[in-house]
Amino acid sequence: MSFVCEKVGSEESAKYAMAGVNDFIRIRNSQPNDLISEKLSPPGYHFMHANLQNSAEEVKKFKVRKDDVWVVSFPKCGTTWTQEMVWQICNNLDYEKGNTIPLHHRYTYFDIGTYAPERANFDSIDAMPSPRLFKSHFPAPLLPYDIWTVKSKIIYVARNIKDVVVSFYHHFTGHKESQRTMLDILDNFLADCVLFSPYDSHIIDFWNMRNDENILFLAYEEMKKDLKDVIKRTADFLGKSYNDEEISALVEHLSFDKMSKNEATNRINEIKGYHKIMKTEMAENFKFIRKGKVGSYREEMTQEMAERCDTWIRERLEKNKIDPEVLDIFIPFK
């Protein structure tokens, strides 16, 4: 058994419960792939749904293919935006097809099976035709072992900590059954007690692998600043080529206005339908794609909360010997 698990006690779980998720473990991979072990942060535990322990070994042994494409991120870092960009690039800019098939049907959300009480069954994924597109929030040490051997392509997207905290807050409190305050979410976040945390090692591990041939490291902020350039680099990474007119059309398709109104990406009616079936309530103003801004934390965080984030991330970066000024070029933590 290469995974070491610690069950989070019921009292602590209740403290960190969010939007119906209330059973957690801390899990650590004691035997990561030797190809990446030297690039990973010091071994530590990841805060995950407790049911992962039923399928962790199966996740590790999942058979990956060379032509698989993975979009990986810490949650609320621009995953949906990046997925749509990658799907369109991989599918010859087929807007008509993309607009009629929900994004989550065009990707396999690799992590979702690990939420099930029983051991996750990956047979159906294994039977899918190539090329397969995956979405995952798993940190590098918990991803399938084969990824680092087969070297499937990974597009990793990161985002500054303060906007992630705000987005986390709105995502999980968009459900009426969750009454967490912004301060609650921040406390959980800085205690490494939100799903898939710690946030810093999640990003740092992929930052350390950014020059590997199968890794493309992106930042939400650079996508907002120069999406055309990001599209060109992503297309080149995926072995695709588009002219300036085609790239400009994709930039327009990926605009916040278009993405937020696209049911295939924003999923408003679908999510409301899900909650109706599951007999849970959801706030009427819930939006999967909410604001799409850089620096929106300034509108909602107190100065004290923002300073706590700044202090926390800089201490973590210094501890892992990552120069904050270098990483600031890609992810402005200031």
Coordinates of C-alpha atoms in Angstrom, one line a residue, residues 81-308:
W81 CA -12.3 28.2 -19.2
T82 CA -9.1 26.2 -19.9
Q83 CA -11.2 23.0 -20.7
E84 CA -13.2 24.8 -23.4
M85 CA -10.1 26.3 -24.9
V86 CA -8.3 22.9 -25.0
W87 CA -11.4 21.1 -26.4
Q88 CA -11.8 23.6 -29.2
I89 CA -8.1 23.4 -30.1
C90 CA -8.2 19.6 -30.1
N91 CA -11.5 19.5 -32.1
N92 CA -10.7 21.8 -35.0
L93 CA -12.7 24.7 -33.5
D94 CA -16.1 22.9 -33.8
Y95 CA -18.2 25.5 -32.1
E96 CA -21.5 24.0 -33.2
K97 CA -20.7 20.6 -31.7
G98 CA -19.2 22.2 -28.6
N99 CA -22.3 24.3 -27.9
T100 CA -24.6 21.4 -28.1
I101 CA -22.7 19.0 -25.8
P102 CA -22.1 20.0 -22.2
L103 CA -18.5 20.4 -21.4
H104 CA -18.5 17.7 -18.7
H105 CA -19.7 15.2 -21.3
R106 CA -16.8 16.2 -23.6
Y107 CA -14.3 15.5 -20.7
T108 CA -14.0 12.7 -18.2
Y109 CA -13.8 14.2 -14.7
F110 CA -11.3 11.7 -13.4
D111 CA -11.8 12.6 -9.7
I112 CA -15.5 12.2 -9.5
G113 CA -15.5 8.4 -9.2
T114 CA -13.4 8.7 -6.1
Y115 CA -16.3 10.4 -4.3
A116 CA -18.4 7.2 -4.5
P117 CA -18.8 5.1 -1.3
E118 CA -17.7 1.9 -3.2
R119 CA -14.4 1.5 -5.0
A120 CA -14.4 3.5 -8.2
N121 CA -14.8 1.5 -11.4
F122 CA -12.6 2.7 -14.2
D123 CA -13.6 0.1 -16.7
S124 CA -15.8 2.4 -18.7
I125 CA -13.1 5.0 -18.9
D126 CA -10.6 2.4 -20.0
A127 CA -13.0 1.4 -22.8
M128 CA -13.3 4.9 -24.2
P129 CA -11.8 5.5 -27.7
S130 CA -8.7 7.7 -28.1
P131 CA -7.9 10.5 -27.8
R132 CA -9.4 11.0 -24.3
L133 CA -9.8 14.3 -22.6
F134 CA -9.5 14.4 -18.8
K135 CA -10.2 17.0 -16.1
S136 CA -8.6 16.6 -12.7
H137 CA -8.0 18.6 -9.5
F138 CA -5.7 15.9 -8.1
P139 CA -2.3 17.1 -6.9
A140 CA 0.6 15.6 -8.8
P141 CA 1.5 12.9 -6.2
L142 CA -2.1 11.4 -6.4
L143 CA -2.4 11.3 -10.2
P144 CA -2.0 7.9 -12.0
Y145 CA 1.6 6.6 -11.9
D146 CA 1.5 6.1 -15.7
I147 CA 1.2 9.8 -16.5
W148 CA 4.8 10.4 -15.6
T149 CA 6.0 7.3 -17.5
V150 CA 3.8 7.5 -20.6
K151 CA 4.1 11.3 -20.5
S152 CA 0.5 12.2 -21.5
K153 CA 0.1 15.9 -22.1
I154 CA -1.0 18.0 -19.1
I155 CA -2.2 21.6 -19.3
Y156 CA -1.9 23.0 -15.8
V157 CA -3.6 26.3 -14.9
A158 CA -2.9 28.3 -11.7
R159 CA -4.5 31.4 -10.2
N160 CA -3.6 33.8 -7.4
I161 CA -4.6 32.7 -4.0
K162 CA -6.9 35.6 -3.0
D163 CA -9.2 35.3 -6.1
V164 CA -9.3 31.5 -5.6
V165 CA -10.4 31.9 -2.0
V166 CA -13.2 34.3 -3.1
S167 CA -14.3 31.9 -5.9
F168 CA -14.3 29.0 -3.4
Y169 CA -16.5 31.0 -1.1
H170 CA -19.1 31.7 -3.9
H171 CA -19.0 28.2 -5.3
F172 CA -19.7 26.5 -2.0
T173 CA -22.0 29.0 -0.5
G174 CA -24.0 29.2 -3.7
H175 CA -25.8 26.2 -2.1
K176 CA -28.4 27.1 0.5
E177 CA -27.4 24.2 2.7
S178 CA -23.9 25.8 3.2
Q179 CA -23.8 28.9 5.5
R180 CA -20.0 29.4 5.5
T181 CA -18.7 33.0 5.7
M182 CA -15.8 34.3 3.7
L183 CA -13.7 34.2 6.9
D184 CA -14.7 30.5 7.4
I185 CA -13.5 29.6 3.9
L186 CA -10.3 31.6 4.4
D187 CA -9.6 29.8 7.7
N188 CA -10.2 26.4 6.1
F189 CA -8.0 27.4 3.1
L190 CA -5.1 28.5 5.2
A191 CA -5.4 25.4 7.4
D192 CA -5.0 23.2 4.3
C193 CA -8.6 22.0 4.9
V194 CA -10.4 22.5 1.6
L195 CA -10.6 19.6 -1.0
F196 CA -7.3 19.0 -2.9
S197 CA -5.3 21.2 -0.6
P198 CA -2.6 22.3 0.1
Y199 CA -2.9 25.0 -2.5
D200 CA 0.8 26.0 -2.5
S201 CA 2.3 22.5 -3.1
H202 CA -0.4 21.8 -5.7
I203 CA 0.9 24.7 -7.8
I204 CA 4.6 24.5 -6.8
D205 CA 4.9 20.8 -7.9
F206 CA 3.7 21.7 -11.5
W207 CA 5.7 24.9 -11.5
N208 CA 8.8 22.7 -10.8
M209 CA 7.8 20.5 -13.8
R210 CA 6.9 23.4 -16.1
N211 CA 9.9 22.7 -18.5
D212 CA 9.0 19.0 -18.9
E213 CA 8.0 18.1 -22.4
N214 CA 4.5 17.0 -21.4
I215 CA 3.7 19.9 -19.2
L216 CA 2.2 23.3 -20.2
F217 CA 2.0 25.6 -17.2
L218 CA -0.5 28.4 -17.6
A219 CA -1.9 31.1 -15.2
Y220 CA -5.4 32.5 -15.2
E221 CA -3.9 36.0 -15.1
E222 CA -1.9 35.6 -18.3
M223 CA -5.0 34.2 -20.0
K224 CA -6.9 37.3 -19.1
K225 CA -4.0 39.5 -20.2
D226 CA -3.2 37.9 -23.5
L227 CA -5.5 35.1 -24.4
K228 CA -4.4 35.1 -28.0
D229 CA -0.8 34.3 -27.0
V230 CA -2.0 31.5 -24.6
I231 CA -4.1 30.0 -27.4
K232 CA -1.1 29.9 -29.8
R233 CA 1.2 28.3 -27.2
T234 CA -1.5 25.8 -26.2
A235 CA -2.2 24.9 -29.8
D236 CA 1.6 24.4 -30.5
F237 CA 1.8 22.3 -27.4
L238 CA -1.0 20.1 -28.7
G239 CA 0.4 19.9 -32.2
K240 CA -2.2 22.1 -33.7
S241 CA -1.9 25.2 -35.9
Y242 CA -4.5 27.9 -36.5
N243 CA -4.3 31.2 -38.4
D244 CA -4.8 34.6 -36.9
E245 CA -8.5 34.8 -38.0
E246 CA -9.2 31.5 -36.4
I247 CA -7.5 32.4 -33.2
S248 CA -9.3 35.7 -33.0
A249 CA -12.6 33.8 -33.4
L250 CA -11.6 31.5 -30.5
V251 CA -10.7 34.4 -28.3
E252 CA -14.2 35.8 -28.9
H253 CA -15.8 32.4 -28.2
L254 CA -13.9 32.2 -24.9
S255 CA -14.9 35.7 -23.8
F256 CA -16.6 35.9 -20.4
D257 CA -19.8 37.2 -22.0
K258 CA -20.0 34.2 -24.4
M259 CA -18.8 31.6 -21.8
S260 CA -21.3 32.8 -19.1
K261 CA -24.2 32.6 -21.5
N262 CA -23.3 29.2 -23.0
E263 CA -25.3 26.5 -21.3
A264 CA -22.7 23.9 -22.4
T265 CA -20.1 25.6 -20.2
N266 CA -22.0 27.5 -17.5
R267 CA -24.4 24.6 -16.7
I268 CA -27.0 26.7 -14.9
N269 CA -30.1 24.8 -15.9
E270 CA -28.3 21.4 -15.6
I271 CA -27.0 22.1 -12.1
K272 CA -30.4 23.3 -10.9
G273 CA -32.0 20.2 -12.4
Y274 CA -29.4 18.0 -10.5
H275 CA -30.3 19.6 -7.2
K276 CA -34.0 19.2 -7.9
I277 CA -33.4 15.4 -8.5
M278 CA -31.2 15.1 -5.5
K279 CA -33.7 17.0 -3.4
T280 CA -31.2 19.6 -2.3
E281 CA -31.6 23.3 -2.5
M282 CA -29.4 25.8 -4.4
A283 CA -29.5 29.6 -4.4
E284 CA -31.3 31.0 -7.4
N285 CA -28.4 33.2 -8.3
F286 CA -25.8 30.4 -8.4
K287 CA -23.5 30.6 -11.4
F288 CA -20.8 28.1 -12.3
I289 CA -19.0 30.9 -14.2
R290 CA -19.6 33.9 -11.9
K291 CA -17.4 36.9 -12.6
G292 CA -14.2 36.0 -14.5
K293 CA -12.1 38.9 -13.2
V294 CA -8.6 39.3 -11.9
G295 CA -8.3 41.0 -8.6
S296 CA -12.0 40.7 -7.7
Y297 CA -10.9 39.9 -4.1
R298 CA -10.5 43.6 -3.6
E299 CA -14.3 44.0 -3.8
E300 CA -15.0 41.4 -1.2
M301 CA -12.0 40.7 1.1
T302 CA -11.1 42.9 4.0
Q303 CA -7.6 44.3 4.1
E304 CA -6.8 42.0 7.0
M305 CA -7.9 39.0 5.1
A306 CA -5.9 39.9 2.0
E307 CA -2.8 40.5 4.2
R308 CA -3.3 37.1 5.8

